[in-house]
C-alpha positions as a LaTeX table, in Angstrom:
\begin{tabular}{lrrr}
\hline
Residue & $x$ (\AA) & $y$ (\AA) & $z$ (\AA) \\
\hline
Leu1 & 139.78 & 195.47 & 80.81 \\
Asn2 & 137.13 & 197.98 & 81.91 \\
Cys3 & 134.76 & 196.67 & 79.22 \\
Pro4 & 132.94 & 193.51 & 80.09 \\
His5 & 133.18 & 192.23 & 76.75 \\
Thr6 & 137.02 & 192.64 & 76.79 \\
Arg7 & 137.27 & 190.97 & 80.22 \\
Thr8 & 135.24 & 188.01 & 78.85 \\
Leu9 & 137.50 & 187.49 & 75.69 \\
Phe10 & 140.61 & 187.95 & 77.92 \\
Ile11 & 139.50 & 185.30 & 80.15 \\
Ile12 & 138.62 & 183.05 & 77.07 \\
Thr13 & 142.26 & 183.78 & 75.67 \\
Val14 & 143.95 & 183.00 & 78.75 \\
Val15 & 141.95 & 179.73 & 79.45 \\
Leu16 & 142.65 & 178.69 & 75.98 \\
Phe17 & 146.48 & 179.20 & 76.56 \\
Phe18 & 146.33 & 177.30 & 79.82 \\
Ser19 & 144.15 & 174.47 & 78.46 \\
Leu20 & 146.69 & 174.08 & 75.75 \\
Thr21 & 149.40 & 173.86 & 78.19 \\
Leu22 & 147.84 & 171.47 & 80.59 \\
Arg23 & 150.11 & 168.75 & 80.64 \\
Ser24 & 149.90 & 169.61 & 84.38 \\
Asp25 & 152.70 & 167.19 & 85.21 \\
Ser26 & 154.33 & 169.59 & 87.62 \\
Pro27 & 153.50 & 171.73 & 90.61 \\
Lys28 & 154.88 & 174.74 & 88.55 \\
Arg29 & 152.04 & 174.61 & 85.93 \\
Ala30 & 149.50 & 173.98 & 88.66 \\
Arg31 & 150.61 & 177.18 & 90.49 \\
Ser32 & 150.34 & 179.06 & 87.31 \\
Leu33 & 146.83 & 177.84 & 86.58 \\
Cys34 & 145.93 & 178.84 & 90.17 \\
Ser35 & 147.58 & 182.15 & 89.73 \\
Phe36 & 145.33 & 182.72 & 86.62 \\
Leu37 & 142.21 & 181.86 & 88.55 \\
Leu38 & 143.11 & 184.81 & 91.05 \\
Ile39 & 143.38 & 187.18 & 87.88 \\
Ala40 & 140.01 & 185.93 & 86.69 \\
Arg41 & 138.35 & 186.60 & 90.13 \\
Arg42 & 139.78 & 190.13 & 90.06 \\
Ile43 & 138.24 & 190.89 & 86.46 \\
Arg44 & 134.91 & 189.25 & 86.98 \\
Pro45 & 132.48 & 192.10 & 87.81 \\
Gly46 & 130.17 & 192.86 & 84.89 \\
Ala47 & 131.52 & 190.06 & 82.71 \\
Ser48 & 128.18 & 188.28 & 82.79 \\
Gln49 & 126.52 & 190.86 & 80.78 \\
Phe50 & 128.32 & 189.49 & 77.80 \\
Leu51 & 127.52 & 185.72 & 77.98 \\
Thr52 & 125.16 & 184.15 & 80.70 \\
Arg53 & 125.14 & 180.71 & 81.64 \\
Thr54 & 126.86 & 179.42 & 78.68 \\
Lys55 & 129.90 & 176.85 & 78.42 \\
Met56 & 132.40 & 177.87 & 76.01 \\
Ala57 & 134.69 & 175.09 & 74.94 \\
Ser58 & 136.55 & 173.65 & 72.01 \\
Gly59 & 138.15 & 170.82 & 73.91 \\
Met60 & 141.04 & 173.22 & 74.44 \\
Val61 & 139.03 & 176.24 & 75.09 \\
Ser62 & 136.76 & 176.19 & 78.16 \\
Ile63 & 135.19 & 178.84 & 80.41 \\
Asn64 & 132.14 & 178.96 & 82.75 \\
Ala65 & 130.23 & 182.17 & 82.05 \\
Gln66 & 127.37 & 181.54 & 84.53 \\
Pro67 & 128.14 & 184.25 & 85.36 \\
Leu68 & 132.14 & 183.81 & 84.93 \\
Thr69 & 132.38 & 182.88 & 88.68 \\
Leu70 & 135.63 & 180.90 & 88.81 \\
Lys71 & 134.89 & 179.78 & 92.55 \\
Ala72 & 136.53 & 176.95 & 94.17 \\
Arg73 & 133.51 & 174.71 & 94.51 \\
Thr74 & 134.28 & 171.83 & 96.98 \\
Ser75 & 138.04 & 171.22 & 96.84 \\
His76 & 139.33 & 169.07 & 99.73 \\
Ile77 & 142.98 & 169.72 & 99.71 \\
Ser78 & 143.32 & 169.22 & 103.47 \\
Arg79 & 143.50 & 172.77 & 104.36 \\
Lys80 & 141.14 & 175.80 & 104.16 \\
Ser81 & 143.35 & 177.60 & 101.65 \\
Ser82 & 146.11 & 176.61 & 99.31 \\
Thr83 & 148.88 & 178.94 & 98.71 \\
Phe84 & 150.70 & 179.12 & 95.48 \\
Ser85 & 153.18 & 181.54 & 94.04 \\
Gly86 & 151.03 & 184.34 & 92.95 \\
Gly87 & 148.58 & 184.38 & 95.79 \\
Cys88 & 145.85 & 182.22 & 97.63 \\
Val89 & 142.91 & 180.35 & 96.25 \\
Pro90 & 140.22 & 180.17 & 99.08 \\
Leu91 & 138.82 & 176.53 & 99.30 \\
Arg92 & 135.88 & 175.34 & 101.12 \\
Ser93 & 136.79 & 173.61 & 104.51 \\
Gln94 & 137.72 & 169.97 & 103.93 \\
Arg95 & 135.14 & 167.20 & 104.93 \\
Ala96 & 136.71 & 163.99 & 106.34 \\
Tyr97 & 136.73 & 161.24 & 103.90 \\
Pro98 & 138.20 & 158.23 & 105.99 \\
Ser99 & 138.96 & 154.92 & 104.20 \\
Arg100 & 136.28 & 152.30 & 104.35 \\
Cys101 & 138.58 & 149.97 & 106.49 \\
Ala102 & 138.68 & 152.88 & 108.89 \\
Arg103 & 134.84 & 153.51 & 108.85 \\
Asp104 & 134.30 & 149.69 & 109.22 \\
Gly105 & 136.74 & 148.99 & 112.03 \\
Lys106 & 138.71 & 146.76 & 109.88 \\
Val107 & 142.55 & 146.56 & 110.22 \\
Met108 & 144.45 & 148.65 & 107.63 \\
Val109 & 146.93 & 146.47 & 105.51 \\
Ser110 & 150.26 & 148.34 & 105.14 \\
Ala111 & 151.64 & 148.96 & 101.90 \\
Ser112 & 154.21 & 146.64 & 100.69 \\
Ala113 & 157.96 & 147.64 & 100.78 \\
Ala114 & 158.36 & 145.44 & 97.58 \\
Pro115 & 157.24 & 146.71 & 94.07 \\
Pro116 & 153.96 & 145.27 & 93.17 \\
Lys117 & 154.00 & 142.12 & 90.95 \\
Arg118 & 150.35 & 141.65 & 90.53 \\
Ile119 & 148.35 & 144.59 & 89.34 \\
Ala120 & 144.60 & 144.76 & 88.52 \\
Ile121 & 143.13 & 147.71 & 86.39 \\
Ile122 & 139.42 & 148.03 & 86.66 \\
Gly123 & 138.04 & 149.66 & 83.56 \\
Gly124 & 139.16 & 149.29 & 79.90 \\
Gly125 & 138.70 & 152.84 & 78.55 \\
Pro126 & 141.60 & 155.09 & 77.55 \\
Ala127 & 142.62 & 155.55 & 81.11 \\
Gly128 & 142.93 & 151.78 & 81.85 \\
Leu129 & 144.45 & 150.88 & 78.54 \\
Thr130 & 146.97 & 153.67 & 78.78 \\
Leu131 & 148.02 & 152.44 & 82.26 \\
Ala132 & 148.36 & 148.77 & 81.04 \\
Leu133 & 150.51 & 150.03 & 78.11 \\
Ala134 & 152.52 & 152.12 & 80.32 \\
Leu135 & 153.19 & 149.32 & 82.85 \\
His136 & 153.95 & 146.80 & 80.19 \\
Lys137 & 156.47 & 149.13 & 78.51 \\
Met138 & 158.04 & 150.73 & 81.69 \\
Asn139 & 157.75 & 148.23 & 84.46 \\
Asn140 & 158.69 & 144.74 & 83.36 \\
Gly141 & 162.17 & 145.57 & 84.48 \\
Ala142 & 160.74 & 146.79 & 87.80 \\
Gly143 & 159.30 & 143.08 & 88.43 \\
Val144 & 155.68 & 143.41 & 87.49 \\
Glu145 & 154.60 & 140.01 & 86.37 \\
Thr146 & 150.95 & 140.25 & 86.04 \\
Ile147 & 148.80 & 143.08 & 84.53 \\
Gln148 & 145.07 & 142.34 & 84.25 \\
Val149 & 142.53 & 144.76 & 82.90 \\
Phe150 & 138.88 & 144.08 & 83.86 \\
Glu151 & 136.39 & 145.55 & 81.55 \\
Gln152 & 132.70 & 145.18 & 82.50 \\
Tyr153 & 131.13 & 145.10 & 79.08 \\
Ser154 & 131.46 & 142.31 & 76.58 \\
Ser155 & 133.52 & 144.37 & 74.28 \\
Leu156 & 135.44 & 147.75 & 74.61 \\
Lys157 & 132.22 & 149.19 & 73.08 \\
Pro158 & 133.64 & 150.74 & 69.81 \\
Ala159 & 130.46 & 152.95 & 69.49 \\
Leu160 & 130.55 & 154.43 & 73.08 \\
Gly161 & 130.77 & 158.23 & 73.24 \\
Ala162 & 132.19 & 160.32 & 70.38 \\
Gly163 & 135.37 & 161.96 & 69.48 \\
Phe164 & 137.61 & 164.27 & 71.75 \\
Asn165 & 140.72 & 166.08 & 71.54 \\
Ile166 & 144.17 & 164.95 & 72.98 \\
Asn167 & 147.07 & 166.98 & 73.70 \\
Gly168 & 148.70 & 166.53 & 77.11 \\
Gly169 & 147.57 & 162.88 & 76.76 \\
Ala170 & 149.01 & 162.64 & 73.32 \\
Val171 & 152.43 & 163.60 & 74.71 \\
Met172 & 152.29 & 160.75 & 77.03 \\
Leu173 & 151.19 & 158.42 & 74.20 \\
Cys174 & 154.09 & 159.49 & 71.97 \\
Lys175 & 156.44 & 158.81 & 74.86 \\
Leu176 & 154.97 & 155.16 & 74.84 \\
Gly177 & 155.86 & 154.71 & 71.21 \\
Leu178 & 152.57 & 155.71 & 69.72 \\
Glu179 & 153.44 & 158.67 & 67.67 \\
Lys180 & 153.04 & 156.90 & 64.38 \\
Glu181 & 149.76 & 155.54 & 65.36 \\
Leu182 & 148.35 & 158.73 & 66.63 \\
Lys183 & 149.06 & 160.33 & 63.25 \\
Ala184 & 147.08 & 157.58 & 61.69 \\
Ile185 & 143.84 & 158.08 & 63.80 \\
Gly186 & 144.08 & 161.71 & 64.70 \\
Lys187 & 143.15 & 164.77 & 62.67 \\
Pro188 & 145.44 & 167.63 & 63.54 \\
Phe189 & 143.94 & 170.36 & 65.48 \\
Lys190 & 144.86 & 173.52 & 63.54 \\
Arg191 & 142.29 & 176.27 & 64.26 \\
Val192 & 139.45 & 177.39 & 66.58 \\
Leu193 & 137.03 & 179.99 & 64.93 \\
Ala194 & 134.49 & 181.37 & 67.13 \\
Arg195 & 131.41 & 183.55 & 66.09 \\
Thr196 & 128.18 & 184.67 & 67.30 \\
Val197 & 124.93 & 183.25 & 65.67 \\
Thr198 & 124.72 & 186.43 & 63.85 \\
Gly199 & 128.23 & 185.78 & 62.24 \\
Asp200 & 130.24 & 188.23 & 64.28 \\
Leu201 & 133.72 & 187.08 & 64.99 \\
Leu202 & 134.72 & 186.48 & 68.43 \\
Phe203 & 138.27 & 185.15 & 68.06 \\
Asp204 & 140.22 & 183.21 & 65.62 \\
Val205 & 143.12 & 180.97 & 67.06 \\
Asp206 & 145.90 & 179.45 & 65.11 \\
Val207 & 146.52 & 176.46 & 67.49 \\
Pro208 & 150.03 & 175.23 & 66.23 \\
Ala209 & 151.20 & 178.93 & 66.53 \\
Ile210 & 150.42 & 178.92 & 70.31 \\
Leu211 & 151.44 & 175.47 & 71.36 \\
Pro212 & 154.25 & 175.31 & 73.88 \\
Glu213 & 157.22 & 172.96 & 73.63 \\
Ser214 & 155.68 & 170.80 & 76.43 \\
Leu215 & 152.87 & 169.88 & 73.69 \\
Lys216 & 155.27 & 169.01 & 70.99 \\
Tyr217 & 157.06 & 165.87 & 70.39 \\
Asn218 & 160.30 & 165.51 & 68.27 \\
Gly219 & 159.54 & 169.12 & 67.49 \\
Glu220 & 156.09 & 168.68 & 66.01 \\
Pro221 & 152.66 & 169.61 & 67.50 \\
Val222 & 150.74 & 166.95 & 69.22 \\
Ala223 & 147.15 & 168.10 & 69.26 \\
Tyr224 & 144.64 & 165.87 & 67.59 \\
Thr225 & 140.97 & 165.02 & 67.51 \\
Val226 & 140.41 & 161.38 & 67.63 \\
Met227 & 137.45 & 158.84 & 67.92 \\
Arg228 & 137.54 & 157.33 & 71.33 \\
Ser229 & 136.93 & 153.79 & 69.49 \\
Asp230 & 139.93 & 154.43 & 67.42 \\
Leu231 & 142.11 & 155.09 & 70.34 \\
Gln232 & 140.90 & 152.25 & 72.43 \\
Arg233 & 141.49 & 149.97 & 69.35 \\
Val234 & 145.15 & 151.06 & 69.10 \\
Leu235 & 145.97 & 150.90 & 72.81 \\
Glu236 & 144.66 & 147.44 & 72.91 \\
Ser237 & 146.65 & 146.44 & 69.97 \\
Lys238 & 149.69 & 147.41 & 71.82 \\
Ile239 & 149.37 & 145.35 & 74.89 \\
Pro240 & 149.57 & 141.49 & 75.04 \\
Glu241 & 146.77 & 139.39 & 73.95 \\
Gly242 & 144.59 & 138.18 & 77.15 \\
Met243 & 145.53 & 141.40 & 79.20 \\
Val244 & 142.01 & 142.63 & 78.77 \\
Lys245 & 139.28 & 140.49 & 80.18 \\
Thr246 & 135.73 & 141.62 & 79.25 \\
Ser247 & 132.39 & 140.66 & 80.78 \\
Ser248 & 134.08 & 141.36 & 84.29 \\
Lys249 & 131.87 & 143.67 & 86.08 \\
Ile250 & 133.36 & 144.34 & 89.64 \\
Thr251 & 131.06 & 144.72 & 92.45 \\
Asp252 & 133.36 & 144.93 & 95.34 \\
Val253 & 136.97 & 145.11 & 96.24 \\
Tyr254 & 138.36 & 144.17 & 99.69 \\
Glu255 & 141.60 & 143.32 & 101.27 \\
Thr256 & 143.18 & 140.41 & 102.97 \\
Asp257 & 146.43 & 140.20 & 105.13 \\
Thr258 & 148.30 & 139.17 & 101.81 \\
Gly259 & 146.38 & 141.13 & 98.75 \\
Ala260 & 143.47 & 142.87 & 97.38 \\
Val261 & 140.61 & 140.71 & 95.95 \\
Leu262 & 137.94 & 141.54 & 93.39 \\
Arg263 & 134.42 & 140.35 & 93.65 \\
Phe264 & 132.47 & 140.04 & 90.30 \\
Ala265 & 128.87 & 140.38 & 89.58 \\
Asp266 & 128.35 & 136.56 & 89.10 \\
Gly267 & 129.70 & 136.03 & 92.81 \\
Glu268 & 133.01 & 134.70 & 91.77 \\
Val269 & 136.28 & 136.13 & 93.21 \\
Ser270 & 139.61 & 136.96 & 91.70 \\
Glu271 & 143.16 & 135.98 & 92.65 \\
Glu272 & 145.06 & 138.27 & 95.02 \\
Phe273 & 146.56 & 141.49 & 93.69 \\
Asp274 & 149.28 & 143.57 & 95.06 \\
Leu275 & 147.76 & 146.74 & 93.73 \\
Val276 & 144.11 & 147.59 & 92.41 \\
Val277 & 144.00 & 150.61 & 90.34 \\
Gly278 & 140.35 & 152.05 & 89.87 \\
Cys279 & 139.89 & 153.35 & 86.10 \\
Asp280 & 136.42 & 152.62 & 86.40 \\
Gly281 & 135.05 & 156.19 & 85.98 \\
Ile282 & 132.40 & 158.41 & 87.88 \\
Lys283 & 130.65 & 155.30 & 89.28 \\
Ser284 & 133.93 & 153.77 & 90.57 \\
Val285 & 133.67 & 150.74 & 92.80 \\
Val286 & 137.23 & 151.48 & 94.05 \\
Arg287 & 136.44 & 155.12 & 94.89 \\
Lys288 & 133.88 & 153.74 & 97.50 \\
Glu289 & 136.52 & 151.93 & 99.22 \\
Val290 & 139.03 & 154.86 & 99.18 \\
Ala291 & 136.49 & 157.48 & 100.31 \\
Asn292 & 133.49 & 157.66 & 102.70 \\
Thr293 & 130.07 & 158.30 & 101.23 \\
Glu294 & 130.11 & 161.51 & 99.47 \\
Ala295 & 127.75 & 164.45 & 98.64 \\
Ala296 & 125.68 & 163.90 & 95.47 \\
Pro297 & 127.00 & 165.50 & 92.39 \\
Ile298 & 125.77 & 168.92 & 91.99 \\
Tyr299 & 123.74 & 169.82 & 88.81 \\
Ser300 & 125.37 & 172.66 & 86.82 \\
Gly301 & 122.24 & 174.03 & 84.96 \\
Ile302 & 123.96 & 173.03 & 81.87 \\
Arg303 & 122.63 & 170.32 & 79.31 \\
Ile304 & 124.86 & 168.97 & 76.53 \\
Leu305 & 123.57 & 167.21 & 73.50 \\
Phe306 & 126.26 & 165.45 & 71.44 \\
Val307 & 125.62 & 164.56 & 67.79 \\
Val308 & 127.63 & 162.01 & 65.97 \\
Ala309 & 127.30 & 162.31 & 62.12 \\
Pro310 & 128.90 & 160.82 & 59.24 \\
Pro311 & 132.13 & 162.58 & 57.88 \\
Gly312 & 131.51 & 165.47 & 55.52 \\
Thr313 & 128.16 & 166.29 & 57.00 \\
Tyr314 & 129.37 & 169.57 & 58.38 \\
Pro315 & 131.66 & 171.08 & 55.73 \\
Lys316 & 134.64 & 173.14 & 56.77 \\
Pro317 & 138.41 & 173.26 & 56.29 \\
Asp318 & 140.24 & 170.24 & 57.35 \\
Gly319 & 141.42 & 170.58 & 61.10 \\
Glu320 & 139.19 & 173.42 & 62.18 \\
Ile321 & 136.91 & 173.72 & 65.11 \\
His322 & 134.11 & 176.00 & 64.84 \\
Gln323 & 132.17 & 177.47 & 67.72 \\
Trp324 & 128.74 & 179.50 & 67.63 \\
Phe325 & 127.44 & 181.50 & 70.46 \\
Gly326 & 123.72 & 182.34 & 71.20 \\
Asp327 & 121.66 & 183.59 & 74.00 \\
Gly328 & 122.17 & 180.90 & 76.54 \\
Thr329 & 123.40 & 178.58 & 74.07 \\
Tyr330 & 126.83 & 177.30 & 72.59 \\
Ala331 & 127.60 & 174.91 & 69.75 \\
Leu332 & 130.62 & 173.32 & 68.94 \\
Cys333 & 131.44 & 171.57 & 65.65 \\
Tyr334 & 134.60 & 169.50 & 64.92 \\
Thr335 & 135.59 & 166.24 & 63.13 \\
Gly336 & 137.05 & 163.28 & 65.27 \\
Gly337 & 139.25 & 160.88 & 63.56 \\
Val338 & 140.27 & 160.62 & 59.81 \\
Gly339 & 138.78 & 159.17 & 56.58 \\
Asp340 & 135.74 & 157.02 & 56.50 \\
Asp341 & 136.52 & 156.07 & 60.09 \\
Gly342 & 136.09 & 159.68 & 61.23 \\
Arg343 & 132.73 & 161.44 & 62.25 \\
Asp344 & 131.49 & 164.94 & 62.35 \\
Met345 & 130.57 & 166.21 & 65.77 \\
Leu346 & 128.17 & 168.65 & 67.22 \\
Ala347 & 127.93 & 169.60 & 70.72 \\
Leu348 & 125.05 & 171.80 & 71.89 \\
Cys349 & 125.24 & 173.31 & 75.39 \\
Ile350 & 122.27 & 175.05 & 76.71 \\
Ala351 & 121.06 & 176.50 & 79.89 \\
Asn352 & 118.59 & 174.01 & 81.55 \\
Asp353 & 117.35 & 174.64 & 85.08 \\
Lys354 & 115.75 & 171.10 & 85.11 \\
Asn355 & 118.02 & 168.38 & 86.35 \\
Val356 & 119.18 & 166.22 & 83.48 \\
Ser357 & 120.66 & 162.92 & 84.09 \\
Glu358 & 124.57 & 162.82 & 83.86 \\
Asn359 & 124.26 & 159.64 & 81.68 \\
Thr360 & 127.53 & 158.27 & 82.59 \\
Asp361 & 127.16 & 155.12 & 80.41 \\
Trp362 & 126.59 & 157.39 & 77.27 \\
Thr363 & 123.41 & 155.66 & 76.56 \\
Glu364 & 121.80 & 157.03 & 73.15 \\
Gly365 & 118.87 & 159.02 & 73.23 \\
Asp366 & 115.82 & 159.77 & 71.03 \\
Thr367 & 116.11 & 163.46 & 71.09 \\
Lys368 & 116.44 & 164.48 & 67.52 \\
Asp369 & 113.33 & 166.51 & 67.32 \\
Val370 & 114.03 & 168.17 & 70.63 \\
Leu371 & 117.60 & 169.00 & 69.51 \\
Leu372 & 116.33 & 170.48 & 66.04 \\
Lys373 & 113.76 & 172.72 & 68.04 \\
Met374 & 116.77 & 173.85 & 70.22 \\
Leu375 & 118.91 & 174.93 & 67.37 \\
Lys376 & 116.00 & 176.82 & 65.73 \\
Glu377 & 115.12 & 178.68 & 68.79 \\
Ala378 & 118.81 & 179.63 & 69.26 \\
Ala379 & 119.23 & 180.61 & 65.59 \\
Met380 & 121.93 & 178.51 & 65.02 \\
Pro381 & 123.16 & 178.15 & 61.51 \\
Ser382 & 121.19 & 175.73 & 59.22 \\
Gln383 & 124.06 & 173.35 & 58.60 \\
Leu384 & 123.97 & 172.37 & 62.30 \\
Ala385 & 120.33 & 171.01 & 61.90 \\
Ala386 & 121.73 & 169.16 & 58.80 \\
Met387 & 124.10 & 167.47 & 61.08 \\
Val388 & 121.24 & 166.46 & 63.24 \\
Asn389 & 119.13 & 165.02 & 60.64 \\
Ser390 & 122.06 & 162.93 & 59.29 \\
Ser391 & 123.08 & 161.79 & 62.77 \\
Glu392 & 124.03 & 158.14 & 63.61 \\
Arg393 & 123.60 & 158.59 & 67.40 \\
Ile394 & 122.74 & 161.44 & 69.87 \\
Phe395 & 123.71 & 161.65 & 73.66 \\
Asp396 & 121.98 & 163.63 & 76.03 \\
Ile397 & 124.26 & 164.66 & 79.07 \\
Gly398 & 123.59 & 166.71 & 82.10 \\
Val399 & 126.68 & 168.37 & 83.40 \\
His400 & 127.28 & 167.79 & 87.22 \\
Tyr401 & 129.94 & 168.65 & 89.30 \\
His402 & 131.86 & 166.23 & 91.64 \\
Asp403 & 133.87 & 166.81 & 94.76 \\
Thr404 & 137.56 & 166.39 & 94.72 \\
Leu405 & 139.27 & 164.16 & 97.19 \\
Pro406 & 142.21 & 164.73 & 99.54 \\
Thr407 & 143.87 & 161.43 & 98.74 \\
Trp408 & 143.50 & 159.02 & 95.91 \\
Asn409 & 144.55 & 155.72 & 97.76 \\
Asn410 & 143.55 & 154.01 & 101.01 \\
Gly411 & 146.96 & 153.82 & 102.50 \\
Ser412 & 147.54 & 150.19 & 101.16 \\
Arg413 & 146.65 & 148.54 & 98.02 \\
Leu414 & 143.86 & 150.64 & 96.33 \\
Val415 & 144.37 & 153.74 & 94.15 \\
Leu416 & 142.42 & 155.85 & 91.96 \\
Leu417 & 143.13 & 157.16 & 88.26 \\
Gly418 & 141.18 & 159.32 & 85.82 \\
Asp419 & 137.49 & 160.10 & 86.41 \\
Ser420 & 137.22 & 157.86 & 89.34 \\
Ala421 & 139.65 & 160.38 & 90.99 \\
His422 & 138.65 & 163.77 & 89.31 \\
Ala423 & 135.58 & 163.49 & 87.16 \\
Met424 & 135.57 & 166.60 & 84.94 \\
Pro425 & 132.62 & 168.00 & 83.03 \\
Pro426 & 132.75 & 166.94 & 79.35 \\
Phe427 & 132.91 & 170.29 & 77.96 \\
Met428 & 136.50 & 170.91 & 79.32 \\
Gly429 & 138.13 & 168.46 & 76.89 \\
Gln430 & 140.59 & 167.54 & 79.57 \\
Gly431 & 139.07 & 164.27 & 81.12 \\
Ala432 & 140.75 & 161.88 & 78.89 \\
Asn433 & 143.93 & 163.98 & 78.69 \\
Gln434 & 144.37 & 164.13 & 82.42 \\
Ala435 & 143.59 & 160.55 & 82.81 \\
Met436 & 146.41 & 159.57 & 80.44 \\
Gln437 & 148.76 & 161.76 & 82.18 \\
Asp438 & 147.74 & 160.04 & 85.41 \\
Ala439 & 148.42 & 156.76 & 83.95 \\
Tyr440 & 151.87 & 157.58 & 82.81 \\
Cys441 & 152.87 & 159.18 & 85.99 \\
Leu442 & 151.51 & 156.21 & 88.20 \\
Ala443 & 153.56 & 153.61 & 86.09 \\
Ser444 & 156.72 & 155.68 & 86.26 \\
Lys445 & 156.34 & 155.98 & 89.99 \\
Leu446 & 155.62 & 152.26 & 90.57 \\
Gly447 & 158.83 & 151.71 & 88.64 \\
Gly448 & 160.72 & 153.54 & 91.22 \\
Ile449 & 160.02 & 151.28 & 94.10 \\
Gly450 & 162.87 & 149.21 & 95.72 \\
Ala451 & 166.30 & 149.16 & 97.24 \\
Lys452 & 168.49 & 151.82 & 95.95 \\
Lys453 & 165.70 & 153.36 & 93.91 \\
Glu454 & 163.51 & 156.52 & 94.53 \\
Phe455 & 160.97 & 155.18 & 96.68 \\
Ala456 & 161.19 & 152.73 & 99.68 \\
Asp457 & 158.02 & 151.24 & 99.46 \\
Leu458 & 154.49 & 151.38 & 97.64 \\
Ala459 & 152.99 & 153.98 & 99.92 \\
Glu460 & 155.62 & 156.24 & 99.34 \\
Ala461 & 155.28 & 155.78 & 95.41 \\
Leu462 & 151.63 & 156.52 & 95.69 \\
Arg463 & 152.21 & 159.62 & 97.68 \\
Ser464 & 154.51 & 160.99 & 95.14 \\
Tyr465 & 152.00 & 160.08 & 92.36 \\
Glu466 & 149.40 & 162.15 & 94.10 \\
Gly467 & 151.86 & 164.90 & 94.86 \\
Val468 & 152.26 & 165.35 & 91.20 \\
Arg469 & 148.64 & 164.88 & 89.95 \\
Ile470 & 146.04 & 166.11 & 92.70 \\
Leu471 & 146.90 & 169.61 & 92.69 \\
Pro472 & 146.78 & 170.26 & 88.84 \\
Thr473 & 143.74 & 168.17 & 88.38 \\
Ser474 & 142.03 & 169.85 & 91.37 \\
Ala475 & 142.95 & 173.25 & 89.90 \\
Ile476 & 141.25 & 172.40 & 86.53 \\
Met477 & 138.13 & 171.31 & 88.32 \\
Gln478 & 137.88 & 174.80 & 89.85 \\
Ile479 & 137.32 & 176.28 & 86.45 \\
\hline
\end{tabular}
């Protein structure tokens, strides 16, 4: 490991392995990941000579080479250091994030000892729909009577975003009975081929060969690239009609003595709910109720331009993901989905000192000429420019880092899930996967409330949910 090139490739390989095994549903996996961070710290010196300010990612491969400092930014895990088997990962001192009720002098409402019968889910993305499906399939026997998903848009926005890989999240969906549907909409993830812009091979990974048993279902690998729209369509089709309520923008959440109430943009208020789950992303309304005002997200110096093009625009063997590395730039090419519904994707990551909007709503941008110029300056292969010229939509994203939280609930009826709890940079390929794992975990914990069951009350179940999910997601966010 004396050569900086070797050190860098070692980190790439190990991060690839951990990204592939990141079901992250147990403290053991979190400890393993944190132990890896310690190793990465020790071998860091000189590694920045190989790749500077470049994000390397294939969805399952992710590494920050700027300059490969795997530091704990702002983790708030209620202590100045977190000890795991294998060592100690130093963390910045925690800032207090009291609940809004405590800040405003309101009386906190104690969590109920009975299982929640009325559950509101704010957000109709993959996170919210997975939770709705998990609650519907797993918790009817636990007494859940009402599950309502509130989506702010008039539809589930089928053209929003692009394609992404699902692996750990796919295992959860298979457990919910969607194995057949996943195979119908997902392209198996078979190979990662990484080269420099001059054609030199960096690494070539046979993905199924390195998948652990935790990422298999019925003995078969479950690593796919899917279109977000296809996944949402499948999830919505598996929950009862009327469970998703569109055109329902939530502006506030507050509690009474007997429940939690949602306030809508038109001034109307909802019925009372026993539990409100914030699956409403980076700009979460629910997060504002759980945490105090936070520091603004930190711009990373990385800008990503996502291109969505018709299938076949970028010719390559089926199931392959191609990576290209240049000076301060990185390009990722893959296909999301299958058949005519699939799309070819290009993600160009560049070092960019000027702060770029996070574009959390994934608004399409008019950046085709800018992107073509960037590709030319980076000496990227000509077929990437062909993808841009044939593109259907382009998204311009500034990568920002968000603080982690010490708790995801307010001690009574509000809890966070997915990006609202742990917003991850888009190049890590873990945001949707971790959100779906959150959903499955939360649903299973809620089903364990009651007499002669695992948890005595809602508060205990929520603490258990956090105990499983906060540590691994926080560890991922340190990369």
